PDB file of C-alpha atoms in Angstrom:
ATOM      1  CA  MET A 847      17.623   2.850 -18.048  1.00 70.00           C
ATOM      2  CA  ALA A 848      18.242   1.615 -14.919  1.00 91.00           C
ATOM      3  CA  TYR A 849      16.455   2.580 -11.986  1.00 97.00           C
ATOM      4  CA  ASP A 850      16.203   2.040  -8.072  1.00 98.00           C
ATOM      5  CA  ILE A 851      13.112   1.308  -7.541  1.00 98.00           C
ATOM      6  CA  ILE A 852       9.706  -0.101 -10.028  1.00 98.00           C
ATOM      7  CA  THR A 853       6.251  -0.041  -8.849  1.00 98.00           C
ATOM      8  CA  ILE A 854       3.626  -2.341 -10.481  1.00 98.00           C
ATOM      9  CA  GLY A 855       0.315  -2.614  -9.500  1.00 96.00           C
ATOM     10  CA  ALA A 856      -2.639  -0.596  -9.376  1.00 94.00           C
ATOM     11  CA  ALA A 857      -3.943   3.744 -10.601  1.00 96.00           C
ATOM     12  CA  THR A 858      -7.560   5.238  -9.198  1.00 96.00           C
ATOM     13  CA  ARG A 859      -8.984   8.452  -9.208  1.00 96.00           C
ATOM     14  CA  ASP A 860      -9.955   9.129  -5.809  1.00 95.00           C
ATOM     15  CA  ALA A 861     -13.055  11.027  -4.743  1.00 95.00           C
ATOM     16  CA  PHE A 862     -13.527  11.808  -0.820  1.00 93.00           C
ATOM     17  CA  LEU A 863     -16.926  12.358   0.503  1.00 93.00           C
ATOM     18  CA  VAL A 864     -16.748  13.928   3.850  1.00 92.00           C
ATOM     19  CA  SER A 865     -19.918  14.502   6.227  1.00 92.00           C
ATOM     20  CA  LYS A 866     -21.271  15.073  10.198  1.00 91.00           C
ATOM     21  CA  GLN A 867     -24.488  13.059   8.983  1.00 91.00           C
ATOM     22  CA  ILE A 868     -23.012   9.699   8.628  1.00 90.00           C
ATOM     23  CA  GLN A 869     -23.138   7.721  11.657  1.00 90.00           C
ATOM     24  CA  LEU A 870     -21.729   4.800  12.547  1.00 90.00           C
ATOM     25  CA  ILE A 871     -24.079   1.480  13.956  1.00 92.00           C
ATOM     26  CA  SER A 872     -22.362  -1.377  15.295  1.00 94.00           C
ATOM     27  CA  SER A 873     -24.279  -4.707  13.917  1.00 93.00           C
ATOM     28  CA  ASP A 874     -23.045  -8.159  13.136  1.00 91.00           C
ATOM     29  CA  GLN A 875     -24.917  -7.755   9.528  1.00 91.00           C
ATOM     30  CA  PHE A 876     -21.914  -5.792   8.616  1.00 90.00           C
ATOM     31  CA  LEU A 877     -18.225  -7.484   7.508  1.00 80.00           C
ATOM     32  CA  THR A 878     -16.480  -5.606  10.462  1.00 83.00           C
ATOM     33  CA  GLY A 879     -19.635  -4.758  12.814  1.00 90.00           C
ATOM     34  CA  ILE A 880     -19.700  -1.396  12.294  1.00 92.00           C
ATOM     35  CA  GLY A 881     -21.667   0.218   9.540  1.00 91.00           C
ATOM     36  CA  GLU A 882     -21.138   3.162   7.417  1.00 90.00           C
ATOM     37  CA  CYS A 883     -24.947   4.406   7.896  1.00 90.00           C
ATOM     38  CA  VAL A 884     -26.726   7.000   5.667  1.00 89.00           C
ATOM     39  CA  ALA A 885     -30.785   7.969   5.838  1.00 89.00           C
ATOM     40  CA  LEU A 886     -32.062   6.303   2.778  1.00 90.00           C
ATOM     41  CA  GLY A 887     -34.186   8.745   0.413  1.00 92.00           C
ATOM     42  CA  THR A 888     -32.633  12.150   1.289  1.00 91.00           C
ATOM     43  CA  LYS A 889     -30.116  15.004   0.345  1.00 92.00           C
ATOM     44  CA  ILE A 890     -26.875  14.294   2.620  1.00 90.00           C
ATOM     45  CA  GLU A 891     -24.885  17.586   2.833  1.00 91.00           C
ATOM     46  CA  LEU A 892     -20.719  17.049   2.578  1.00 93.00           C
ATOM     47  CA  ASP A 893     -19.148  18.729   4.916  1.00 93.00           C
ATOM     48  CA  GLU A 894     -16.000  18.407   2.325  1.00 93.00           C
ATOM     49  CA  MET A 895     -15.314  16.786  -0.850  1.00 94.00           C
ATOM     50  CA  VAL A 896     -11.930  16.342  -2.240  1.00 94.00           C
ATOM     51  CA  LEU A 897     -11.114  14.603  -5.544  1.00 94.00           C
ATOM     52  CA  ALA A 898      -6.852  13.003  -6.388  1.00 95.00           C
ATOM     53  CA  THR A 899      -5.140   9.813  -7.065  1.00 96.00           C
ATOM     54  CA  GLY A 900      -4.320   6.614  -5.379  1.00 96.00           C
ATOM     55  CA  GLY A 901      -3.882   2.985  -6.033  1.00 95.00           C
ATOM     56  CA  GLY A 902      -0.770   0.938  -4.232  1.00 95.00           C
ATOM     57  CA  ALA A 903       1.530   1.406  -6.721  1.00 97.00           C
ATOM     58  CA  THR A 904       1.127   4.982  -7.600  1.00 97.00           C
ATOM     59  CA  ASN A 905       1.090   6.132  -4.320  1.00 98.00           C
ATOM     60  CA  ALA A 906       4.222   4.270  -3.207  1.00 98.00           C
ATOM     61  CA  ALA A 907       6.242   5.450  -6.374  1.00 98.00           C
ATOM     62  CA  VAL A 908       5.183   9.039  -4.869  1.00 98.00           C
ATOM     63  CA  THR A 909       7.201   8.119  -2.020  1.00 98.00           C
ATOM     64  CA  PHE A 910      10.062   7.515  -3.366  1.00 98.00           C
ATOM     65  CA  GLY A 911       9.522   9.638  -6.060  1.00 98.00           C
ATOM     66  CA  ASN A 912       9.914  12.708  -3.210  1.00 98.00           C
ATOM     67  CA  LEU A 913      12.920  11.151  -1.044  1.00 98.00           C
ATOM     68  CA  GLY A 914      14.822  10.848  -5.019  1.00 97.00           C
ATOM     69  CA  PHE A 915      14.903   7.500  -5.799  1.00 98.00           C
ATOM     70  CA  ARG A 916      15.261   6.913  -9.705  1.00 98.00           C
ATOM     71  CA  THR A 917      11.391   5.917  -9.813  1.00 98.00           C
ATOM     72  CA  ALA A 918       9.310   4.192 -12.825  1.00 98.00           C
ATOM     73  CA  ALA A 919       5.763   3.304 -12.078  1.00 98.00           C
ATOM     74  CA  ILE A 920       3.755   0.556 -14.045  1.00 98.00           C
ATOM     75  CA  ALA A 921      -0.415   0.502 -13.849  1.00 97.00           C
ATOM     76  CA  ARG A 922      -3.518   0.528 -16.389  1.00 97.00           C
ATOM     77  CA  VAL A 923      -5.567   3.379 -16.714  1.00 97.00           C
ATOM     78  CA  GLY A 924      -7.865   4.145 -19.377  1.00 97.00           C
ATOM     79  CA  GLN A 925      -7.452   7.064 -21.857  1.00 96.00           C
ATOM     80  CA  ASP A 926      -9.693   9.417 -19.802  1.00 96.00           C
ATOM     81  CA  CYS A 927      -9.115  12.433 -18.139  1.00 95.00           C
ATOM     82  CA  SER A 928      -8.775  10.657 -14.861  1.00 96.00           C
ATOM     83  CA  GLY A 929      -5.931   8.884 -16.385  1.00 96.00           C
ATOM     84  CA  ALA A 930      -4.570  11.336 -17.349  1.00 97.00           C
ATOM     85  CA  GLU A 931      -4.921  12.823 -13.919  1.00 96.00           C
ATOM     86  CA  ILE A 932      -2.504  10.175 -12.705  1.00 97.00           C
ATOM     87  CA  PHE A 933       0.254  10.847 -15.115  1.00 97.00           C
ATOM     88  CA  GLY A 934       1.047  14.356 -14.561  1.00 97.00           C
ATOM     89  CA  GLU A 935       0.955  14.098 -10.627  1.00 97.00           C
ATOM     90  CA  LEU A 936       3.398  11.486 -10.811  1.00 98.00           C
ATOM     91  CA  GLU A 937       5.223  13.258 -12.887  1.00 97.00           C
ATOM     92  CA  ASP A 938       5.128  15.913 -11.070  1.00 97.00           C
ATOM     93  CA  HIS A 939       6.726  14.176  -8.233  1.00 97.00           C
ATOM     94  CA  GLY A 940       9.365  13.106 -10.457  1.00 97.00           C
ATOM     95  CA  VAL A 941       8.553   9.694 -11.489  1.00 98.00           C
ATOM     96  CA  ASP A 942       8.701   7.869 -14.534  1.00 98.00           C
ATOM     97  CA  THR A 943       5.324   7.034 -16.852  1.00 98.00           C
ATOM     98  CA  SER A 944       6.989   5.491 -19.639  1.00 97.00           C
ATOM     99  CA  MET A 945       6.086   1.757 -18.745  1.00 97.00           C
ATOM    100  CA  MET A 946       2.589   3.204 -18.124  1.00 97.00           C
ATOM    101  CA  ARG A 947      -0.436   1.836 -19.798  1.00 96.00           C
ATOM    102  CA  ALA A 948      -2.943   3.996 -20.688  1.00 96.00           C
ATOM    103  CA  ILE A 949      -5.731   2.000 -22.765  1.00 95.00           C
ATOM    104  CA  LYS A 950      -8.280   3.676 -25.367  1.00 94.00           C
ATOM    105  CA  GLY A 951     -12.162   3.257 -25.088  1.00 93.00           C
ATOM    106  CA  GLU A 952     -11.808   2.129 -21.338  1.00 94.00           C
ATOM    107  CA  GLN A 953     -11.979   3.612 -17.937  1.00 96.00           C
ATOM    108  CA  THR A 954      -9.010   4.389 -15.024  1.00 97.00           C
ATOM    109  CA  ALA A 955     -10.367   2.591 -11.295  1.00 96.00           C
ATOM    110  CA  TYR A 956     -12.058   4.779  -9.555  1.00 96.00           C
ATOM    111  CA  SER A 957     -12.580   4.786  -5.783  1.00 94.00           C
ATOM    112  CA  THR A 958     -15.119   6.900  -3.628  1.00 95.00           C
ATOM    113  CA  LEU A 959     -14.744   7.219   0.346  1.00 91.00           C
ATOM    114  CA  LEU A 960     -17.908   7.725   2.232  1.00 91.00           C
ATOM    115  CA  THR A 961     -15.442   9.349   4.892  1.00 88.00           C
ATOM    116  CA  GLU A 962     -16.499  10.321   8.886  1.00 84.00           C
ATOM    117  CA  PRO A 963     -14.581  13.461  10.358  1.00 84.00           C
ATOM    118  CA  LYS A 964     -14.123  12.181  13.404  1.00 80.00           C
ATOM    119  CA  GLY A 965     -11.891   9.380  13.293  1.00 75.00           C
ATOM    120  CA  GLY A 966     -11.051   9.508   9.449  1.00 74.00           C
ATOM    121  CA  GLU A 967     -12.653   5.885   9.105  1.00 78.00           C
ATOM    122  CA  ARG A 968     -14.298   5.725   5.349  1.00 83.00           C
ATOM    123  CA  THR A 969     -16.306   2.789   3.336  1.00 89.00           C
ATOM    124  CA  VAL A 970     -14.967   2.293   0.254  1.00 90.00           C
ATOM    125  CA  MET A 971     -17.050   1.762  -2.471  1.00 92.00           C
ATOM    126  CA  VAL A 972     -14.626   0.730  -5.891  1.00 92.00           C
ATOM    127  CA  TYR A 973     -15.065   0.043  -9.856  1.00 94.00           C
ATOM    128  CA  ARG A 974     -11.406  -1.789 -10.216  1.00 92.00           C
ATOM    129  CA  GLY A 975     -11.607  -0.641 -14.640  1.00 93.00           C
ATOM    130  CA  VAL A 976      -8.702  -1.383 -16.354  1.00 94.00           C
ATOM    131  CA  SER A 977      -6.819  -1.993 -13.329  1.00 91.00           C
ATOM    132  CA  ALA A 978      -8.849  -5.492 -12.993  1.00 89.00           C
ATOM    133  CA  GLY A 979      -7.011  -6.459 -16.219  1.00 89.00           C
ATOM    134  CA  PHE A 980      -3.426  -7.170 -15.420  1.00 89.00           C
ATOM    135  CA  SER A 981      -1.679  -9.473 -17.846  1.00 91.00           C
ATOM    136  CA  LYS A 982       1.712  -9.910 -18.634  1.00 92.00           C
ATOM    137  CA  ALA A 983       1.545  -7.590 -21.243  1.00 92.00           C
ATOM    138  CA  ASP A 984       1.474  -4.833 -19.387  1.00 94.00           C
ATOM    139  CA  LEU A 985       4.976  -5.964 -18.648  1.00 95.00           C
ATOM    140  CA  PRO A 986       8.168  -4.364 -20.647  1.00 95.00           C
ATOM    141  CA  PHE A 987      10.954  -6.953 -18.729  1.00 94.00           C
ATOM    142  CA  SER A 988      13.185  -5.641 -20.819  1.00 93.00           C
ATOM    143  CA  LYS A 989      12.910  -2.057 -19.886  1.00 95.00           C
ATOM    144  CA  MET A 990      12.536  -2.985 -16.417  1.00 96.00           C
ATOM    145  CA  LYS A 991      15.903  -2.429 -15.064  1.00 94.00           C
ATOM    146  CA  SER A 992      16.374  -2.072 -11.360  1.00 96.00           C
ATOM    147  CA  ASP A 993      17.423  -2.878  -8.144  1.00 96.00           C
ATOM    148  CA  TRP A 994      13.966  -3.226  -6.091  1.00 98.00           C
ATOM    149  CA  ILE A 995      10.484  -3.582  -7.164  1.00 98.00           C
ATOM    150  CA  TYR A 996       7.782  -2.810  -5.304  1.00 98.00           C
ATOM    151  CA  MET A 997       4.525  -4.504  -5.832  1.00 97.00           C
ATOM    152  CA  THR A 998       1.001  -3.729  -4.744  1.00 96.00           C
ATOM    153  CA  SER A 999      -2.062  -6.134  -5.545  1.00 93.00           C
ATOM    154  CA  LEU A1000      -2.593  -7.473  -9.350  1.00 92.00           C
ATOM    155  CA  ALA A1001      -5.545  -7.719  -8.557  1.00 88.00           C
ATOM    156  CA  GLY A1002      -5.297 -11.507  -7.613  1.00 90.00           C
ATOM    157  CA  ASN A1003      -3.488 -13.063 -10.781  1.00 92.00           C
ATOM    158  CA  VAL A1004      -1.102 -14.024  -8.903  1.00 94.00           C
ATOM    159  CA  PRO A1005       0.932 -16.660 -11.855  1.00 94.00           C
ATOM    160  CA  LEU A1006       1.524 -12.951 -13.089  1.00 94.00           C
ATOM    161  CA  ALA A1007       3.334 -12.365  -9.366  1.00 94.00           C
ATOM    162  CA  GLU A1008       5.746 -15.732 -10.146  1.00 94.00           C
ATOM    163  CA  THR A1009       6.258 -14.185 -13.303  1.00 94.00           C
ATOM    164  CA  ILE A1010       7.823 -11.658 -12.066  1.00 95.00           C
ATOM    165  CA  ILE A1011       9.447 -12.929  -9.346  1.00 93.00           C
ATOM    166  CA  LYS A1012      11.316 -15.953 -11.562  1.00 90.00           C
ATOM    167  CA  THR A1013      11.938 -12.985 -14.332  1.00 91.00           C
ATOM    168  CA  LEU A1014      13.269 -10.351 -11.783  1.00 92.00           C
ATOM    169  CA  GLY A1015      14.395 -12.264  -8.351  1.00 83.00           C
ATOM    170  CA  LYS A1016      18.083 -13.146  -8.871  1.00 82.00           C
ATOM    171  CA  LYS A1017      19.025  -9.620  -9.173  1.00 87.00           C
ATOM    172  CA  THR A1018      16.008  -7.744  -8.091  1.00 95.00           C
ATOM    173  CA  LYS A1019      15.329  -7.676  -3.944  1.00 97.00           C
ATOM    174  CA  ILE A1020      11.235  -8.320  -4.871  1.00 97.00           C
ATOM    175  CA  CYS A1021       8.897  -6.433  -1.945  1.00 98.00           C
ATOM    176  CA  TRP A1022       4.913  -7.174  -2.590  1.00 97.00           C
ATOM    177  CA  ASN A1023       1.939  -5.854  -0.794  1.00 97.00           C
ATOM    178  CA  PRO A1024      -0.358  -7.750  -2.145  1.00 96.00           C
ATOM    179  CA  GLY A1025      -3.993  -7.595  -2.307  1.00 93.00           C
ATOM    180  CA  MET A1026      -7.198  -9.950  -0.665  1.00 93.00           C
ATOM    181  CA  LYS A1027      -7.878 -11.840  -4.026  1.00 92.00           C
ATOM    182  CA  GLU A1028      -4.210 -12.619  -3.923  1.00 95.00           C
ATOM    183  CA  LEU A1029      -4.171 -13.556   0.425  1.00 95.00           C
ATOM    184  CA  ASN A1030      -7.109 -15.955  -0.052  1.00 95.00           C
ATOM    185  CA  LEU A1031      -5.693 -18.327  -2.019  1.00 95.00           C
ATOM    186  CA  GLY A1032      -3.603 -19.588   1.389  1.00 95.00           C
ATOM    187  CA  ILE A1033      -0.052 -19.771   2.101  1.00 95.00           C
ATOM    188  CA  LYS A1034       0.198 -22.998   0.593  1.00 93.00           C
ATOM    189  CA  ARG A1035      -0.642 -21.101  -2.978  1.00 94.00           C
ATOM    190  CA  LEU A1036       1.407 -18.259  -2.563  1.00 94.00           C
ATOM    191  CA  SER A1037       4.725 -20.332  -1.378  1.00 93.00           C
ATOM    192  CA  PRO A1038       6.030 -21.287  -4.564  1.00 90.00           C
ATOM    193  CA  ALA A1039       6.156 -17.291  -4.859  1.00 89.00           C
ATOM    194  CA  LEU A1040       7.737 -16.128  -1.515  1.00 92.00           C
ATOM    195  CA  GLU A1041      11.034 -18.359  -2.008  1.00 87.00           C
ATOM    196  CA  HIS A1042      12.395 -16.066  -3.357  1.00 89.00           C
ATOM    197  CA  LEU A1043      10.953 -12.221  -1.566  1.00 94.00           C
ATOM    198  CA  PHE A1044      12.654  -9.972  -0.182  1.00 96.00           C
ATOM    199  CA  LEU A1045      10.183  -8.578   1.767  1.00 97.00           C
ATOM    200  CA  LEU A1046       6.547  -9.573   2.289  1.00 97.00           C
ATOM    201  CA  ASN A1047       4.163  -6.516   3.612  1.00 97.00           C
ATOM    202  CA  MET A1048       0.531  -7.288   4.988  1.00 97.00           C
ATOM    203  CA  ASN A1049      -2.103  -4.951   7.187  1.00 95.00           C
ATOM    204  CA  ARG A1050      -3.123  -7.560  10.076  1.00 95.00           C
ATOM    205  CA  GLU A1051      -6.536  -8.898   8.098  1.00 93.00           C
ATOM    206  CA  GLU A1052      -5.164  -9.762   4.967  1.00 95.00           C
ATOM    207  CA  ALA A1053      -2.375 -11.346   7.085  1.00 96.00           C
ATOM    208  CA  THR A1054      -4.987 -13.809   8.677  1.00 96.00           C
ATOM    209  CA  ALA A1055      -6.468 -14.381   5.694  1.00 95.00           C
ATOM    210  CA  LEU A1056      -3.198 -15.482   4.229  1.00 96.00           C
ATOM    211  CA  PHE A1057      -2.822 -17.675   7.184  1.00 96.00           C
ATOM    212  CA  ARG A1058      -5.877 -18.251   7.869  1.00 96.00           C
ATOM    213  CA  LYS A1059      -4.570 -16.939  11.611  1.00 95.00           C
ATOM    214  CA  ASP A1060      -4.476 -14.197  13.009  1.00 96.00           C
ATOM    215  CA  PRO A1061      -0.140 -13.790  13.449  1.00 95.00           C
ATOM    216  CA  ILE A1062      -0.180 -11.589  15.935  1.00 95.00           C
ATOM    217  CA  GLU A1063      -1.827 -13.614  18.312  1.00 95.00           C
ATOM    218  CA  ASN A1064      -0.166 -16.610  16.504  1.00 95.00           C
ATOM    219  CA  PRO A1065       3.478 -15.811  15.799  1.00 93.00           C
ATOM    220  CA  HIS A1066       4.049 -19.423  15.523  1.00 93.00           C
ATOM    221  CA  VAL A1067       2.384 -19.422  11.625  1.00 94.00           C
ATOM    222  CA  LEU A1068       5.283 -17.393  10.433  1.00 94.00           C
ATOM    223  CA  ALA A1069       7.335 -20.473  10.589  1.00 92.00           C
ATOM    224  CA  ALA A1070       5.729 -21.156   7.259  1.00 92.00           C
ATOM    225  CA  LEU A1071       6.975 -18.506   5.676  1.00 93.00           C
ATOM    226  CA  PRO A1072      10.911 -18.861   4.171  1.00 93.00           C
ATOM    227  CA  PRO A1073      13.339 -17.405   6.783  1.00 92.00           C
ATOM    228  CA  THR A1074      15.228 -15.395   4.925  1.00 93.00           C
ATOM    229  CA  LEU A1075      11.748 -13.137   4.879  1.00 96.00           C
ATOM    230  CA  THR A1076      10.870  -9.739   5.983  1.00 97.00           C
ATOM    231  CA  VAL A1077       7.087  -9.806   7.066  1.00 97.00           C
ATOM    232  CA  VAL A1078       5.642  -6.616   7.533  1.00 98.00           C
ATOM    233  CA  ILE A1079       2.178  -6.611   9.463  1.00 97.00           C
ATOM    234  CA  THR A1080       0.722  -3.450  10.368  1.00 96.00           C
ATOM    235  CA  ASP A1081      -2.502  -3.263  12.486  1.00 95.00           C
ATOM    236  CA  GLY A1082      -3.975   0.452  11.697  1.00 90.00           C
ATOM    237  CA  ALA A1083      -3.453   2.948  14.331  1.00 89.00           C
ATOM    238  CA  GLN A1084      -1.912   0.374  17.351  1.00 93.00           C
ATOM    239  CA  GLY A1085       0.909  -0.215  15.108  1.00 95.00           C
ATOM    240  CA  ALA A1086       2.942  -2.369  13.208  1.00 97.00           C
ATOM    241  CA  TYR A1087       5.426  -5.574  13.145  1.00 97.00           C
ATOM    242  CA  ALA A1088       8.389  -6.975  11.376  1.00 97.00           C
ATOM    243  CA  SER A1089       9.362 -10.083  11.678  1.00 96.00           C
ATOM    244  CA  LEU A1090      12.594 -11.598  10.208  1.00 95.00           C
ATOM    245  CA  ASP A1091      14.190 -15.264  11.150  1.00 90.00           C
ATOM    246  CA  GLY A1092      12.610 -15.432  14.438  1.00 90.00           C
ATOM    247  CA  THR A1093      12.867 -12.279  15.263  1.00 95.00           C
ATOM    248  CA  THR A1094      10.366  -9.285  15.812  1.00 96.00           C
ATOM    249  CA  TRP A1095      10.388  -5.609  16.251  1.00 97.00           C
ATOM    250  CA  PHE A1096       7.125  -3.288  16.931  1.00 97.00           C
ATOM    251  CA  VAL A1097       6.883   0.294  16.488  1.00 97.00           C
ATOM    252  CA  LYS A1098       3.676   2.107  17.568  1.00 92.00           C
ATOM    253  CA  PRO A1099       2.333   4.958  16.192  1.00 91.00           C
ATOM    254  CA  SER A1100       1.384   8.191  18.267  1.00 86.00           C
ATOM    255  CA  SER A1101      -1.863   9.375  19.483  1.00 82.00           C
ATOM    256  CA  LEU A1102      -2.550  12.335  15.632  1.00 81.00           C
ATOM    257  CA  LYS A1103      -5.789  12.333  14.838  1.00 83.00           C
ATOM    258  CA  ALA A1104      -7.149  11.089  11.342  1.00 83.00           C
ATOM    259  CA  ARG A1105      -8.569  13.026   9.382  1.00 87.00           C
ATOM    260  CA  SER A1106      -8.487   9.781   6.802  1.00 86.00           C
ATOM    261  CA  ARG A1107      -6.849   6.309   6.433  1.00 86.00           C
ATOM    262  CA  THR A1108      -6.526   5.932   3.702  1.00 88.00           C
ATOM    263  CA  GLY A1109      -3.214   5.082   2.448  1.00 91.00           C
ATOM    264  CA  ALA A1110      -1.699   4.882   5.681  1.00 93.00           C
ATOM    265  CA  GLY A1111      -0.896   1.611   4.217  1.00 94.00           C
ATOM    266  CA  ASP A1112       0.802   2.585   1.305  1.00 96.00           C
ATOM    267  CA  ALA A1113       2.543   4.916   2.798  1.00 97.00           C
ATOM    268  CA  PHE A1114       4.079   2.600   6.132  1.00 97.00           C
ATOM    269  CA  GLY A1115       5.393  -0.336   3.634  1.00 97.00           C
ATOM    270  CA  SER A1116       6.697   2.232   0.650  1.00 98.00           C
ATOM    271  CA  GLY A1117       8.581   4.406   3.581  1.00 98.00           C
ATOM    272  CA  LEU A1118      10.178   1.251   5.903  1.00 98.00           C
ATOM    273  CA  VAL A1119      11.022   0.139   1.825  1.00 98.00           C
ATOM    274  CA  ALA A1120      12.877   3.626   1.254  1.00 98.00           C
ATOM    275  CA  GLY A1121      14.655   3.551   3.855  1.00 98.00           C
ATOM    276  CA  LEU A1122      16.084  -0.203   3.820  1.00 98.00           C
ATOM    277  CA  MET A1123      16.989   1.373  -0.011  1.00 98.00           C
ATOM    278  CA  LYS A1124      19.111   4.078   2.244  1.00 97.00           C
ATOM    279  CA  GLY A1125      20.478   2.344   3.912  1.00 97.00           C
ATOM    280  CA  PHE A1126      18.528   2.137   6.989  1.00 97.00           C
ATOM    281  CA  GLY A1127      18.812  -0.969   9.542  1.00 96.00           C
ATOM    282  CA  ILE A1128      14.677  -2.161  10.278  1.00 97.00           C
ATOM    283  CA  GLU A1129      14.353  -0.173  13.297  1.00 97.00           C
ATOM    284  CA  ASP A1130      15.316   2.709  11.630  1.00 97.00           C
ATOM    285  CA  ALA A1131      12.959   1.906   7.955  1.00 98.00           C
ATOM    286  CA  LEU A1132      10.422   1.050  11.068  1.00 98.00           C
ATOM    287  CA  ARG A1133      10.194   4.631  12.209  1.00 98.00           C
ATOM    288  CA  LEU A1134      10.485   6.083   8.116  1.00 98.00           C
ATOM    289  CA  GLY A1135       7.858   3.779   7.880  1.00 98.00           C
ATOM    290  CA  LEU A1136       5.658   5.378  10.794  1.00 97.00           C
ATOM    291  CA  LEU A1137       6.970   8.638  10.901  1.00 97.00           C
ATOM    292  CA  ASN A1138       5.146   8.890   6.061  1.00 98.00           C
ATOM    293  CA  SER A1139       1.662   7.106   7.387  1.00 97.00           C
ATOM    294  CA  GLN A1140       1.354   9.831  10.193  1.00 96.00           C
ATOM    295  CA  SER A1141       1.948  12.484   8.457  1.00 96.00           C
ATOM    296  CA  VAL A1142      -0.794  10.818   5.063  1.00 96.00           C
ATOM    297  CA  ILE A1143      -3.679  10.509   8.160  1.00 93.00           C
ATOM    298  CA  GLN A1144      -3.548  14.353   8.115  1.00 93.00           C
ATOM    299  CA  HIS A1145      -4.598  14.728   5.141  1.00 93.00           C
ATOM    300  CA  TYR A1146      -7.664  13.632   2.758  1.00 91.00           C
ATOM    301  CA  GLY A1147      -5.802  11.854  -0.214  1.00 93.00           C
ATOM    302  CA  ALA A1148      -2.879   9.248  -0.808  1.00 93.00           C
ATOM    303  CA  LYS A1149      -0.335  11.143  -2.093  1.00 96.00           C
ATOM    304  CA  ALA A1150      -1.027  14.256   0.051  1.00 94.00           C
ATOM    305  CA  GLY A1151       0.913  14.103   3.069  1.00 95.00           C
ATOM    306  CA  ILE A1152       3.588  11.915   1.697  1.00 98.00           C
ATOM    307  CA  LEU A1153       6.827  12.917   3.329  1.00 97.00           C
ATOM    308  CA  SER A1154       8.612  15.758   1.013  1.00 96.00           C
ATOM    309  CA  LYS A1155      12.436  14.987   1.957  1.00 97.00           C
ATOM    310  CA  TRP A1156      13.988  12.103   5.023  1.00 98.00           C
ATOM    311  CA  PRO A1157      13.781  12.866   8.746  1.00 97.00           C
ATOM    312  CA  SER A1158      16.212  14.243  10.614  1.00 96.00           C
ATOM    313  CA  LYS A1159      18.282  11.583  13.477  1.00 95.00           C
ATOM    314  CA  ASN A1160      15.749  13.289  15.830  1.00 96.00           C
ATOM    315  CA  GLU A1161      13.047  12.732  14.003  1.00 96.00           C
ATOM    316  CA  LEU A1162      13.270   9.463  13.649  1.00 96.00           C
ATOM    317  CA  ALA A1163      14.846   9.101  17.224  1.00 95.00           C
ATOM    318  CA  LYS A1164      11.677   9.985  18.713  1.00 94.00           C
ATOM    319  CA  VAL A1165       9.720   6.501  17.692  1.00 96.00           C
ATOM    320  CA  SER A1166      10.301   4.285  19.484  1.00 94.00           C
ATOM    321  CA  VAL A1167      10.829   0.499  18.209  1.00 97.00           C
ATOM    322  CA  LYS A1168      11.107  -2.316  20.841  1.00 95.00           C
ATOM    323  CA  ASN A1169      11.856  -5.924  20.406  1.00 93.00           C
ATOM    324  CA  VAL A1170       8.728  -8.207  21.210  1.00 90.00           C
TER     325      VAL A1170
END
């Protein structure tokens, strides 16, 4: 069977724990300068608790499945209840799971998300489980016939990413949303893989790790990339950028209050790629990515708000995109 797109990467079971008792405390002791804290030795009352599924590969697959593309996902889960939930949810959204692997005796990746309700910010405690062992043996290359590939984090396995790009890149448009384990290796190590990539998608923190400088403040660092590579950099509530061959576009979100920002990056990246697959120009593709992410942040769970139909021309036109 030939697909429009195949997604590759992580699949997780997510638990959102929401409580007004979570306090945000500014301190240099925390990596981000802000800690999400509760009182030690007490019971914390939860205002909401939501179980969902996540992981970049499955989140993106639901966007493509919802918008009518022939979609398959490739990820590793355990042969457990969480794995079964992931299979079921993907199938409910029209995603082919025949290339997914359920590993006997292993556990599906699990994330607990401590979420404060005012701004939707969260701290994620991650157990990688079976997803950390992604290898070439998990990829049935003879069955991976697709026009597009949407690759997410491969748990730092850059040689595997290079194998995918080398094996499929000549006939397939490959988009990559790598994780920190890959990006921390730096631009010199990742350059061979980027040569034959169609689109690279990162958030601002990830892009800074790749270049060792903030590319939004130092856009000249993008000159180290192939001119044919579309680079997408998201900056949370501030907006997102797309650059191609010296031209940069910026899309700014509206001032919607977020319930949870989990999955916003996956929704933006997959929405943008869906637009390109549909034949949109980069500006309308950015608009679609933004609408998808803004819908997701209104819900707990990375898939709950994913668009279920294409927005109208009027809806797209309301989103502002400019050259910068």
